[in-house]
PDB file of C-alpha atoms in Angstrom:
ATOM      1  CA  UNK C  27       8.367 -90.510-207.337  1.00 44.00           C
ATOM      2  CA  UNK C  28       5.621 -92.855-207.539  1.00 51.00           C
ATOM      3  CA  UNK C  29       1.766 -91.701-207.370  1.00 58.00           C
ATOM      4  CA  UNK C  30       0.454 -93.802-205.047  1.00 56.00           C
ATOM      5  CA  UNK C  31      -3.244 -92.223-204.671  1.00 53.00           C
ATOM      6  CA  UNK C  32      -6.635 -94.258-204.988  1.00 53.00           C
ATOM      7  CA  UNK C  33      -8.706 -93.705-208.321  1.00 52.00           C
ATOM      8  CA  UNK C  34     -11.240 -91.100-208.872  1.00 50.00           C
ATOM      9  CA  UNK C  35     -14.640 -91.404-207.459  1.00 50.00           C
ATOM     10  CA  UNK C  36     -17.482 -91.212-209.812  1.00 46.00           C
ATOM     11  CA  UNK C  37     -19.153 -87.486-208.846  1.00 52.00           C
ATOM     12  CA  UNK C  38     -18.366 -84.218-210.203  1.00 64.00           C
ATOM     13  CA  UNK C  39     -16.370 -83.135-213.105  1.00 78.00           C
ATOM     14  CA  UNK C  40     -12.755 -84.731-213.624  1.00 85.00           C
ATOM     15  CA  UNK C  41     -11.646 -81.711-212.641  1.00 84.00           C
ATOM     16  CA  UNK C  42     -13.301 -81.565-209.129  1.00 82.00           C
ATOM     17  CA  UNK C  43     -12.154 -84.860-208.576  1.00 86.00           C
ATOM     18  CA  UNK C  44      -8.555 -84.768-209.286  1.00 90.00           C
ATOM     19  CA  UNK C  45      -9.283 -81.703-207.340  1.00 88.00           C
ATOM     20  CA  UNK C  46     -10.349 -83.683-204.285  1.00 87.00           C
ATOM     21  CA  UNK C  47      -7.946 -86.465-204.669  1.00 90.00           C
ATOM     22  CA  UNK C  48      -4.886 -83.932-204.244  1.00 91.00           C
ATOM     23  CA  UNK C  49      -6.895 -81.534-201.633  1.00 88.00           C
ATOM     24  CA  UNK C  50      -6.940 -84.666-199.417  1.00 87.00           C
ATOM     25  CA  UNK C  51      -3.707 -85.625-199.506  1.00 89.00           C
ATOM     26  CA  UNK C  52      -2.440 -81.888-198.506  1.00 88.00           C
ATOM     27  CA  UNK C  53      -4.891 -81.857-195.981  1.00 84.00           C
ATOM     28  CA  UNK C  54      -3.999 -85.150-194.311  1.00 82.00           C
ATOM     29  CA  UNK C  55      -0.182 -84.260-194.377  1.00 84.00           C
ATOM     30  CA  UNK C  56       0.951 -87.338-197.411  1.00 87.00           C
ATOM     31  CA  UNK C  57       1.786 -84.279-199.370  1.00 89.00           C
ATOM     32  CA  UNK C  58       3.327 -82.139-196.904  1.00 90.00           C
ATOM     33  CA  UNK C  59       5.020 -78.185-197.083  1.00 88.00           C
ATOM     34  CA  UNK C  60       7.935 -78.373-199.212  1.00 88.00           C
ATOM     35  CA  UNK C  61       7.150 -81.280-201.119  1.00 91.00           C
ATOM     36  CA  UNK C  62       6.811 -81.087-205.041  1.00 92.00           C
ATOM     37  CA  UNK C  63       3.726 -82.482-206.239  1.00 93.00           C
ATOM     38  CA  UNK C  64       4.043 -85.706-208.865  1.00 91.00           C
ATOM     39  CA  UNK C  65       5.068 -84.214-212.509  1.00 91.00           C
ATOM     40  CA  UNK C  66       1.937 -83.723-214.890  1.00 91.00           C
ATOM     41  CA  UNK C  67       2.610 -86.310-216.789  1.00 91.00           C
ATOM     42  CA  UNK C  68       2.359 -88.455-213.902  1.00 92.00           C
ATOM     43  CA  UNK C  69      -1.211 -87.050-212.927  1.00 93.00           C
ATOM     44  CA  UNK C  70      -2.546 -87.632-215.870  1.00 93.00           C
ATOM     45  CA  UNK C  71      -1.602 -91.293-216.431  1.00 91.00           C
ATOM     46  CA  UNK C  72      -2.721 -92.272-212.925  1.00 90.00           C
ATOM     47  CA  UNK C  73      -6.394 -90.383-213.493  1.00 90.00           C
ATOM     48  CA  UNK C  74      -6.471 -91.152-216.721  1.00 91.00           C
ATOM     49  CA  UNK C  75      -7.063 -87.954-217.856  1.00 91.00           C
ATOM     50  CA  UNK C  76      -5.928 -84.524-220.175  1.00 91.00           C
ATOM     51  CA  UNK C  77      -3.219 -82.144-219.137  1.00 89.00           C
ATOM     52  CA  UNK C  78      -5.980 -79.698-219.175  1.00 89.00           C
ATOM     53  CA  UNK C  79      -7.970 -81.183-216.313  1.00 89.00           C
ATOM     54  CA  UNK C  80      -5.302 -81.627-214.222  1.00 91.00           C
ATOM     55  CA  UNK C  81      -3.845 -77.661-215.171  1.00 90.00           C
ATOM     56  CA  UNK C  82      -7.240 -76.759-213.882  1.00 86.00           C
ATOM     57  CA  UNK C  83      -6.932 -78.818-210.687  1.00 88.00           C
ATOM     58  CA  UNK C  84      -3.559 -77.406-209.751  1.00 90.00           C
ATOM     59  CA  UNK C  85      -5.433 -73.949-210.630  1.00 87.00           C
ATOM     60  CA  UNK C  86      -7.986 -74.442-208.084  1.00 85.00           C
ATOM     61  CA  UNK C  87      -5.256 -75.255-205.656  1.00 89.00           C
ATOM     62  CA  UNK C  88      -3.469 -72.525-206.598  1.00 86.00           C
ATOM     63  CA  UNK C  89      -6.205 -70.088-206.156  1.00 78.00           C
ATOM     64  CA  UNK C  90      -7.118 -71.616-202.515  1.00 80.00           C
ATOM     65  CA  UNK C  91      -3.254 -70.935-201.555  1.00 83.00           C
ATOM     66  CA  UNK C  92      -2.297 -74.603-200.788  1.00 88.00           C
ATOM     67  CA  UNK C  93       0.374 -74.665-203.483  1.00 91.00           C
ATOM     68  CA  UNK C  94       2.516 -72.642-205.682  1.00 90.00           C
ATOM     69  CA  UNK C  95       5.150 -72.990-208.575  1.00 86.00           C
ATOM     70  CA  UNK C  96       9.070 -72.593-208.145  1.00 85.00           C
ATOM     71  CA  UNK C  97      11.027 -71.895-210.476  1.00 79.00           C
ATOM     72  CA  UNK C  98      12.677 -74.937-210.672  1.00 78.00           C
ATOM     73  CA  UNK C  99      11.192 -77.239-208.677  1.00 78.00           C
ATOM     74  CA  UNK C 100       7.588 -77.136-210.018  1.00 87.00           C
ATOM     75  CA  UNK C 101       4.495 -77.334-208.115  1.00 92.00           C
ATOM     76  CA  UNK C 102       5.408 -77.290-204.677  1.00 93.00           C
ATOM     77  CA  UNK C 103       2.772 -77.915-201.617  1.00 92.00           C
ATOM     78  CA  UNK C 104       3.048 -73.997-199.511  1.00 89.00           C
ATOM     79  CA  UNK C 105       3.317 -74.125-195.767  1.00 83.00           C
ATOM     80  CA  UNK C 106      -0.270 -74.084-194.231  1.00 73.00           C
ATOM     81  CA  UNK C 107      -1.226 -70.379-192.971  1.00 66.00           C
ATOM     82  CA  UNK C 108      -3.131 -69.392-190.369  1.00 50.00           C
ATOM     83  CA  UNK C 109      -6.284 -68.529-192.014  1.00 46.00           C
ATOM     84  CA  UNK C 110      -7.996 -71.017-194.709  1.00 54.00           C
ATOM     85  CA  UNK C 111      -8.188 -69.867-197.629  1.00 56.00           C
ATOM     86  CA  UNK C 112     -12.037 -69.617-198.821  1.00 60.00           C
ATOM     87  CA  UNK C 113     -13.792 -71.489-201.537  1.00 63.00           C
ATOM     88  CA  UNK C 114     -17.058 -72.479-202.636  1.00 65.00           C
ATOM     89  CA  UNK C 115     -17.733 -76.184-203.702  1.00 63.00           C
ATOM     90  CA  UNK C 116     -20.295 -75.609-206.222  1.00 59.00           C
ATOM     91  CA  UNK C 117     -20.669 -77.618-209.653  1.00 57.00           C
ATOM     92  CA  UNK C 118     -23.107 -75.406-211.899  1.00 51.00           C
ATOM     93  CA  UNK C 119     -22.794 -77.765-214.383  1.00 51.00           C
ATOM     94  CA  UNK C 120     -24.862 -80.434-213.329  1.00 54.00           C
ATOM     95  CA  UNK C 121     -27.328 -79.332-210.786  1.00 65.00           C
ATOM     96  CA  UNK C 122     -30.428 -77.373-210.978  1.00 75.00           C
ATOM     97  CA  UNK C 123     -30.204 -76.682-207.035  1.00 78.00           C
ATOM     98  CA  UNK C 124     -26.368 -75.174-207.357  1.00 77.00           C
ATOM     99  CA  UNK C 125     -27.387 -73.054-209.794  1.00 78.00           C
ATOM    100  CA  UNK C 126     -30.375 -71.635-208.086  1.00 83.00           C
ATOM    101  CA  UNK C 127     -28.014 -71.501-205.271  1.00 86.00           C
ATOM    102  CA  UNK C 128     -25.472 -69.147-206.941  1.00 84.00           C
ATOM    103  CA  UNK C 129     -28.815 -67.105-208.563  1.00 86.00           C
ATOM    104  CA  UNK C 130     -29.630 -66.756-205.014  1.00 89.00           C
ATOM    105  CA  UNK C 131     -26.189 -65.512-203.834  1.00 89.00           C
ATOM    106  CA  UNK C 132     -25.550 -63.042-206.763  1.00 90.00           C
ATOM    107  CA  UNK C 133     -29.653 -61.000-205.492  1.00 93.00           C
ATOM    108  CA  UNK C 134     -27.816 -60.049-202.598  1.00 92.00           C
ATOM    109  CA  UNK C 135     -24.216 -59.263-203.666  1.00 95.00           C
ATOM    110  CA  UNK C 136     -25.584 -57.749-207.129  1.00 96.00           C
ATOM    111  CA  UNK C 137     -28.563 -56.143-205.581  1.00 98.00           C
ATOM    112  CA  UNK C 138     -26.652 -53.780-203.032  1.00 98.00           C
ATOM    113  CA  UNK C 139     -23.776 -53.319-205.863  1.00 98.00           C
ATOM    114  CA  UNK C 140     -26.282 -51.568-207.951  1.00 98.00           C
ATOM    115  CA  UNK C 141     -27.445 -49.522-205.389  1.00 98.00           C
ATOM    116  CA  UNK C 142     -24.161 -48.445-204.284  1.00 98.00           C
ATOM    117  CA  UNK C 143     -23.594 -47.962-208.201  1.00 98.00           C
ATOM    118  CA  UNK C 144     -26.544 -45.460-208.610  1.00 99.00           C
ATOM    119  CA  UNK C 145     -25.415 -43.607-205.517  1.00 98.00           C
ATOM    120  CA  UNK C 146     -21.731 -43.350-206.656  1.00 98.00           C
ATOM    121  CA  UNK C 147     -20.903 -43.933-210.214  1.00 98.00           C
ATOM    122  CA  UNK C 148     -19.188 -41.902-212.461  1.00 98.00           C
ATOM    123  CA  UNK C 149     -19.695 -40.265-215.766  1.00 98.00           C
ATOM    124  CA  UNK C 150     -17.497 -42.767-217.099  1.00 97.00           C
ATOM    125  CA  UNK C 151     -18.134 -45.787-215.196  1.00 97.00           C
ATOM    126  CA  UNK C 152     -22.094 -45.097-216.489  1.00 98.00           C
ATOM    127  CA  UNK C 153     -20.784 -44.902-220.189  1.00 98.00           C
ATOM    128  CA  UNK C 154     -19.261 -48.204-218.979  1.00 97.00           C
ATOM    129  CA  UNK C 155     -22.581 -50.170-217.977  1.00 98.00           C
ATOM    130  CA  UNK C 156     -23.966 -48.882-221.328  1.00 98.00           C
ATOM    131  CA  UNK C 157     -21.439 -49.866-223.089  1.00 97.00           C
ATOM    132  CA  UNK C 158     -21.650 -53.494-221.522  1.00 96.00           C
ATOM    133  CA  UNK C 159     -25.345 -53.510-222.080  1.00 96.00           C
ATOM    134  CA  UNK C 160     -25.246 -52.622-225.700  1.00 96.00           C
ATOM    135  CA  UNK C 161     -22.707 -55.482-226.041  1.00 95.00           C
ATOM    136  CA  UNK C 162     -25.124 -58.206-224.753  1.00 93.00           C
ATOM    137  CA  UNK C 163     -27.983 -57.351-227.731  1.00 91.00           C
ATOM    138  CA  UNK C 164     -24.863 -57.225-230.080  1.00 93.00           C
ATOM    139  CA  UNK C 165     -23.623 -60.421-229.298  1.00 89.00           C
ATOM    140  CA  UNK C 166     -27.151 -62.298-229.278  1.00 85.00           C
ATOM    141  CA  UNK C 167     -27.886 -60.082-233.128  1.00 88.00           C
ATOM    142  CA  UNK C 168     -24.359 -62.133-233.959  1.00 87.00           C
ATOM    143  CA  UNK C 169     -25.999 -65.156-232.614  1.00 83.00           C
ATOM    144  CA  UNK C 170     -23.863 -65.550-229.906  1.00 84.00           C
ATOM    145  CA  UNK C 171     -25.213 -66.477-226.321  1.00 80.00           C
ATOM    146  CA  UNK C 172     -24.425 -63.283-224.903  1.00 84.00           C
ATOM    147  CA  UNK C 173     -22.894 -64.960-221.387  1.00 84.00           C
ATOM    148  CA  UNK C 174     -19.462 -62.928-221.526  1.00 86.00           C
ATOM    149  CA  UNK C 175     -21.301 -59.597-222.400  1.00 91.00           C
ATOM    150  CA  UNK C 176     -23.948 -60.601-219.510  1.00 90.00           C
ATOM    151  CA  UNK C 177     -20.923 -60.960-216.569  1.00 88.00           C
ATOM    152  CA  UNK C 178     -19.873 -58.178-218.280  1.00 91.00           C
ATOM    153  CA  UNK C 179     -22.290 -55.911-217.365  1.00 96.00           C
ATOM    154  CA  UNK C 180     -22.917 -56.953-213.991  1.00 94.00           C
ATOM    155  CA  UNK C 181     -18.651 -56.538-213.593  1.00 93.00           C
ATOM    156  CA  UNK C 182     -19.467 -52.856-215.121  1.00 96.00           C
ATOM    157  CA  UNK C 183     -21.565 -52.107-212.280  1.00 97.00           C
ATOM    158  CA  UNK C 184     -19.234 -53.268-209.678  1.00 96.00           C
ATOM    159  CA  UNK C 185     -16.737 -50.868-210.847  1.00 96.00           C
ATOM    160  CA  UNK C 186     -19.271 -47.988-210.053  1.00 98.00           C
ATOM    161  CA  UNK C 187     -19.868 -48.827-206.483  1.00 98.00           C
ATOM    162  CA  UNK C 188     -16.922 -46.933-205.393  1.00 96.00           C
ATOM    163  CA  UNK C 189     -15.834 -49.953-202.981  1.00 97.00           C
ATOM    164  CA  UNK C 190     -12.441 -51.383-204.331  1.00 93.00           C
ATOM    165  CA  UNK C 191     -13.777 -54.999-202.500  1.00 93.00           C
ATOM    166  CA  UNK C 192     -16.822 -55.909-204.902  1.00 94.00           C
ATOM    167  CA  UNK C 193     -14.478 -55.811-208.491  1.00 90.00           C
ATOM    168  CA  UNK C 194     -12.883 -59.048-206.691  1.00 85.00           C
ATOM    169  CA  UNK C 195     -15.631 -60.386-205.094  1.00 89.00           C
ATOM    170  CA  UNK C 196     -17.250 -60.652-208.617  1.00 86.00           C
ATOM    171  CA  UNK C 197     -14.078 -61.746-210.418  1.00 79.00           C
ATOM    172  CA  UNK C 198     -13.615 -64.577-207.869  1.00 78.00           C
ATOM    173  CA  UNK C 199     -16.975 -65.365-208.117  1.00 81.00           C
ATOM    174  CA  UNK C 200     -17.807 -64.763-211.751  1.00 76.00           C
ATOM    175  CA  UNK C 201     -16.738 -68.933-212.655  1.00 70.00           C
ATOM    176  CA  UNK C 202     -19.856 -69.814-210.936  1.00 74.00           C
ATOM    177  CA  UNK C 203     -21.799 -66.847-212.121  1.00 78.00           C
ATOM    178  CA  UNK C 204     -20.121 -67.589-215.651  1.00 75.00           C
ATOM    179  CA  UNK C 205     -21.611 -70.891-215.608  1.00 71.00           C
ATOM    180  CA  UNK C 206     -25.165 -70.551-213.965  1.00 74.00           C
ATOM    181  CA  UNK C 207     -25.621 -67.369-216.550  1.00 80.00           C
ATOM    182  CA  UNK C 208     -24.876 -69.604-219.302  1.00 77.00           C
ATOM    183  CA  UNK C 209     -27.392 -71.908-217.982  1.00 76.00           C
ATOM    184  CA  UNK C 210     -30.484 -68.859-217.686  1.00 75.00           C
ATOM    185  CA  UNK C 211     -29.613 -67.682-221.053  1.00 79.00           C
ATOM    186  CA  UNK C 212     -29.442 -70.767-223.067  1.00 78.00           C
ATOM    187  CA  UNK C 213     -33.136 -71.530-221.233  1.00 70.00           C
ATOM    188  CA  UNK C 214     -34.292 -67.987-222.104  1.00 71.00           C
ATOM    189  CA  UNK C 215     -33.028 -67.965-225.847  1.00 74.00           C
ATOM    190  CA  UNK C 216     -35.832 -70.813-226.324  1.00 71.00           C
ATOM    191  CA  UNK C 217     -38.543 -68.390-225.854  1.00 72.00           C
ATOM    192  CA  UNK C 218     -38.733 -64.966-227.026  1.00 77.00           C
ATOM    193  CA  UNK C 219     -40.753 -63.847-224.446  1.00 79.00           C
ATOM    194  CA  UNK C 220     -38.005 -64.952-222.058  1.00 77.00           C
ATOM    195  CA  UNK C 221     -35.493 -62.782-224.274  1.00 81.00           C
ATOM    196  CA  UNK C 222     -37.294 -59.869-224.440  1.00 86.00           C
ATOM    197  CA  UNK C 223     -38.191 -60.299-220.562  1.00 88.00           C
ATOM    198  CA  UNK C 224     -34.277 -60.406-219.544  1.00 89.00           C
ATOM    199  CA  UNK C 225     -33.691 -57.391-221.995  1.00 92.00           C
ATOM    200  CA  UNK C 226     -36.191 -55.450-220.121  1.00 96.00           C
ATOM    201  CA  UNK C 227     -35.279 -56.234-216.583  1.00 96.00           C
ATOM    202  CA  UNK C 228     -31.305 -55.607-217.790  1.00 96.00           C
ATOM    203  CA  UNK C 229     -32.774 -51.692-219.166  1.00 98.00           C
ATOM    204  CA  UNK C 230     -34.444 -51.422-215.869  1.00 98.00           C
ATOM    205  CA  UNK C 231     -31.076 -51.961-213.859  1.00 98.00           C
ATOM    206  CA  UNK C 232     -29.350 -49.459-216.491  1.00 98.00           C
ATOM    207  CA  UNK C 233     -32.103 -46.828-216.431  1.00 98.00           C
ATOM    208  CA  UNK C 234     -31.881 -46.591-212.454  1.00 99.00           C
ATOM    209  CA  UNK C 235     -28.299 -46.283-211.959  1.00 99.00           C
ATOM    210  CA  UNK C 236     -28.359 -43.944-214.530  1.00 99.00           C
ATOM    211  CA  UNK C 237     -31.091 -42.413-212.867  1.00 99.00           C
ATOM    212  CA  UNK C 238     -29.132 -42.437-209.782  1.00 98.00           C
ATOM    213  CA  UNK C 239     -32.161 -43.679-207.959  1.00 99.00           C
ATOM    214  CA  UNK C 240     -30.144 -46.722-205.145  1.00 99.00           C
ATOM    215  CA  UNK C 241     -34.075 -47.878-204.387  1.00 98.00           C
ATOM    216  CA  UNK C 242     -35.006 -48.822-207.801  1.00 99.00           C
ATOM    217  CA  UNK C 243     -31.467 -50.193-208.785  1.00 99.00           C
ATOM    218  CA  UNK C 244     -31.938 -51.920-206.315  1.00 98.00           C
ATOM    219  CA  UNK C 245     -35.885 -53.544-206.886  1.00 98.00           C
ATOM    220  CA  UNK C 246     -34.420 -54.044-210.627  1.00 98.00           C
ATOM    221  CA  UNK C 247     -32.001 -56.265-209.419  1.00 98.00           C
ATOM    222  CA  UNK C 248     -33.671 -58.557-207.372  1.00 97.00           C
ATOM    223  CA  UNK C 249     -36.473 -58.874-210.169  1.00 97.00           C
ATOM    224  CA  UNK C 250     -33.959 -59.944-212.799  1.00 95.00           C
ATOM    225  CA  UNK C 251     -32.197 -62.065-210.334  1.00 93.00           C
ATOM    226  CA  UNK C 252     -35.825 -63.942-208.999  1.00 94.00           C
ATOM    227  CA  UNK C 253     -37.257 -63.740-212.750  1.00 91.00           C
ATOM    228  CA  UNK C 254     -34.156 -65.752-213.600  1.00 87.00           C
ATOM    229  CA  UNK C 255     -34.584 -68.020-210.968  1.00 86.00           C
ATOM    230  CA  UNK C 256     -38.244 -68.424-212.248  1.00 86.00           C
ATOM    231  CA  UNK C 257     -37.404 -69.332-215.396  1.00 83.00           C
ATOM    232  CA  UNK C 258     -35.199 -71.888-214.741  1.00 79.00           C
ATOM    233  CA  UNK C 259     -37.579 -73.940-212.080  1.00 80.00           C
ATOM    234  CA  UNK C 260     -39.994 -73.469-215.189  1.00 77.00           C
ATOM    235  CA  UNK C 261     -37.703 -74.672-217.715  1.00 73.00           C
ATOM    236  CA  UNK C 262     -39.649 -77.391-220.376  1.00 70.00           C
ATOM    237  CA  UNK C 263     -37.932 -80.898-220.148  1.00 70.00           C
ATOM    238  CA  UNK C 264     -36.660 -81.000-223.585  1.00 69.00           C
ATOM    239  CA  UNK C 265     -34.385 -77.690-222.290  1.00 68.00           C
ATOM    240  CA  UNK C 266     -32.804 -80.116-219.406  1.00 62.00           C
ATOM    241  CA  UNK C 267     -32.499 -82.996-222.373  1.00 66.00           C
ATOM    242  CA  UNK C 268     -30.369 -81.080-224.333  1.00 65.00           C
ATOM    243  CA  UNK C 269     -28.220 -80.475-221.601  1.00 61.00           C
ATOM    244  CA  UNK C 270     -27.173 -83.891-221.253  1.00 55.00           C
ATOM    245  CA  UNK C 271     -29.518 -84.911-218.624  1.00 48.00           C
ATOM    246  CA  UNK C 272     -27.538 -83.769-215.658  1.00 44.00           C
ATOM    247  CA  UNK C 273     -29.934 -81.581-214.406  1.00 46.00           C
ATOM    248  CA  UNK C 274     -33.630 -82.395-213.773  1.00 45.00           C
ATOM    249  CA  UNK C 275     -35.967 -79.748-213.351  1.00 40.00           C
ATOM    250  CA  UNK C 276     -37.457 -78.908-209.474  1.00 38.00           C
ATOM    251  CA  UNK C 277     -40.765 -78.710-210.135  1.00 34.00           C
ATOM    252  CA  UNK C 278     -43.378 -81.453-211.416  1.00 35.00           C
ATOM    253  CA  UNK C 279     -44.722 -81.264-215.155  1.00 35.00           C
ATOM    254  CA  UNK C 280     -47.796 -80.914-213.816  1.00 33.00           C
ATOM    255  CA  UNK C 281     -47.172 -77.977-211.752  1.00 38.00           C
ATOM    256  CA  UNK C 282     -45.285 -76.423-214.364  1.00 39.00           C
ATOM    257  CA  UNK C 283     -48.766 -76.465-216.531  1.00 38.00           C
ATOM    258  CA  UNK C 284     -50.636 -74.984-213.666  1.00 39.00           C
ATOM    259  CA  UNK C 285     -47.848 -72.251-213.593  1.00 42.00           C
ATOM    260  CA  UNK C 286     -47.242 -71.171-217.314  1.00 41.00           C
ATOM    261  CA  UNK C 287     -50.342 -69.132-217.373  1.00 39.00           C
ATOM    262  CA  UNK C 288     -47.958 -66.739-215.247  1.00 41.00           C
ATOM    263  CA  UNK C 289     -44.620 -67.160-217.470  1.00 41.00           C
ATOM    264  CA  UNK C 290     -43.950 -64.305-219.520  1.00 41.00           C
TER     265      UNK C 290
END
């Protein structure tokens, strides 16, 4: 079967756009229920791309319900249910705004999580969250960047909030969070007042679930989550440079000087 599909735009990673290419097609009925979609092989040639980018686009489709594999007959477009399956567009990688946009969403999912957390968790589930925290300053002492231990920990707490709904929630989530974290800690690893600051605000969250205090897990949240959010608005240049120049910073140079004064 030939491919007959027009090339790639030039936005987003290869990945969201073999991503988009194939969404539309579903959506617009050229790929309809019950058809297989074009061998792997055949992806790739036509995008020009790995087998790995195009795994990862049939992932995403996967995820959103829209296809599934037979044994068989390979990838195979899924009759269209009632509902639509939910899914957030967001490329971390290369915007300043999406990551401040999935900071912004994990203050309220993470904030209430640790409050629930203080209220309900376990013996076990605390030795848990301490476990996950020790694992961050381990990794960063084996000069790692600490981003697995760091979802980690906020996974930890989910666990403890006694509602079987947020453990998913994160997990579905936790490729965005994955992504934006690894953008806040490679800014804060440049300064070690930044370090230290994120260790602190990560105790504070510990200390008041432990304390089983909901208000102050709470407060300790959404001052990690907003002191994150902080730092990366007042991240130097030569931080976004070494990214790749994909992201520019959101606030002027000279603002930024005006501001540092207040920086910890």
């Amino acid at each position: 079967m030939e491919f007959d599909a027009p090339r790639i735009a030039p936005a987003g990673t290869l990945a969201d756009r073999v991503t988009a290419v194939l969404l539309e097609k579903i959506k617009t009925g050229e790929f309809p229920a019950g058809m297989r979609l074009p061998p792997e092989q055949v992806i790739c040639e036509h995008f020009g791309v790995s087998r790995t980018v195009v795994r990862e686009a049939i992932s995403r489709l996967k995820s959103d319900g829209l296809v599934e594999v037979r044994q068989g007959s390979g990838t195979v477009v899924r009759e269209p249910n009632r509902t639509t399956a939910f899914r957030l567009d967001i490329d971390t990688q290369h915007s300043i705004e999406a990551v401040l946009r999935v900071t912004e969403l994990r203050r309220g999912i993470e904030a209430e999580a640790a409050a629930l957390a203080a209220l309900r968790r376990s013996r076990a589930q605390l030795a848990a969250i301490r476990r996950a925290l020790g694992a961050i300053d381990s990794a960063v002492k084996r000069q790692r960047d600490g981003v697995d231990e760091d979802l980690a920990f906020h996974i930890a707490i989910s666990h403890a909030t006694g509602n079987p709904l947020y453990p998913p929630l994160l997990a579905y989530l936790s490729h965005f969070i994955h992504a934006a974290i690894g953008i806040t800690r490679s800014n804060e690893a440049r300064r070690e007042d930044f370090a230290n600051a994120v260790r602190a605000e990560h105790n504070a969250i510990y200390e008041a679930i432990a304390a089983q205090d909901p208000a102050a897990a709470r407060r300790a949240v959404i001052e990690h989550i907003d002191n994150a959010g902080r730092r990366i608005r007042e991240a130097d240049p030569a931080f976004w440079a070494e990214l790749g120049g994909a992201t520019q910073p959101l606030i002027a140079p000279a603002r930024r000087a005006a501001r540092k004064s207040a920086a910890r």
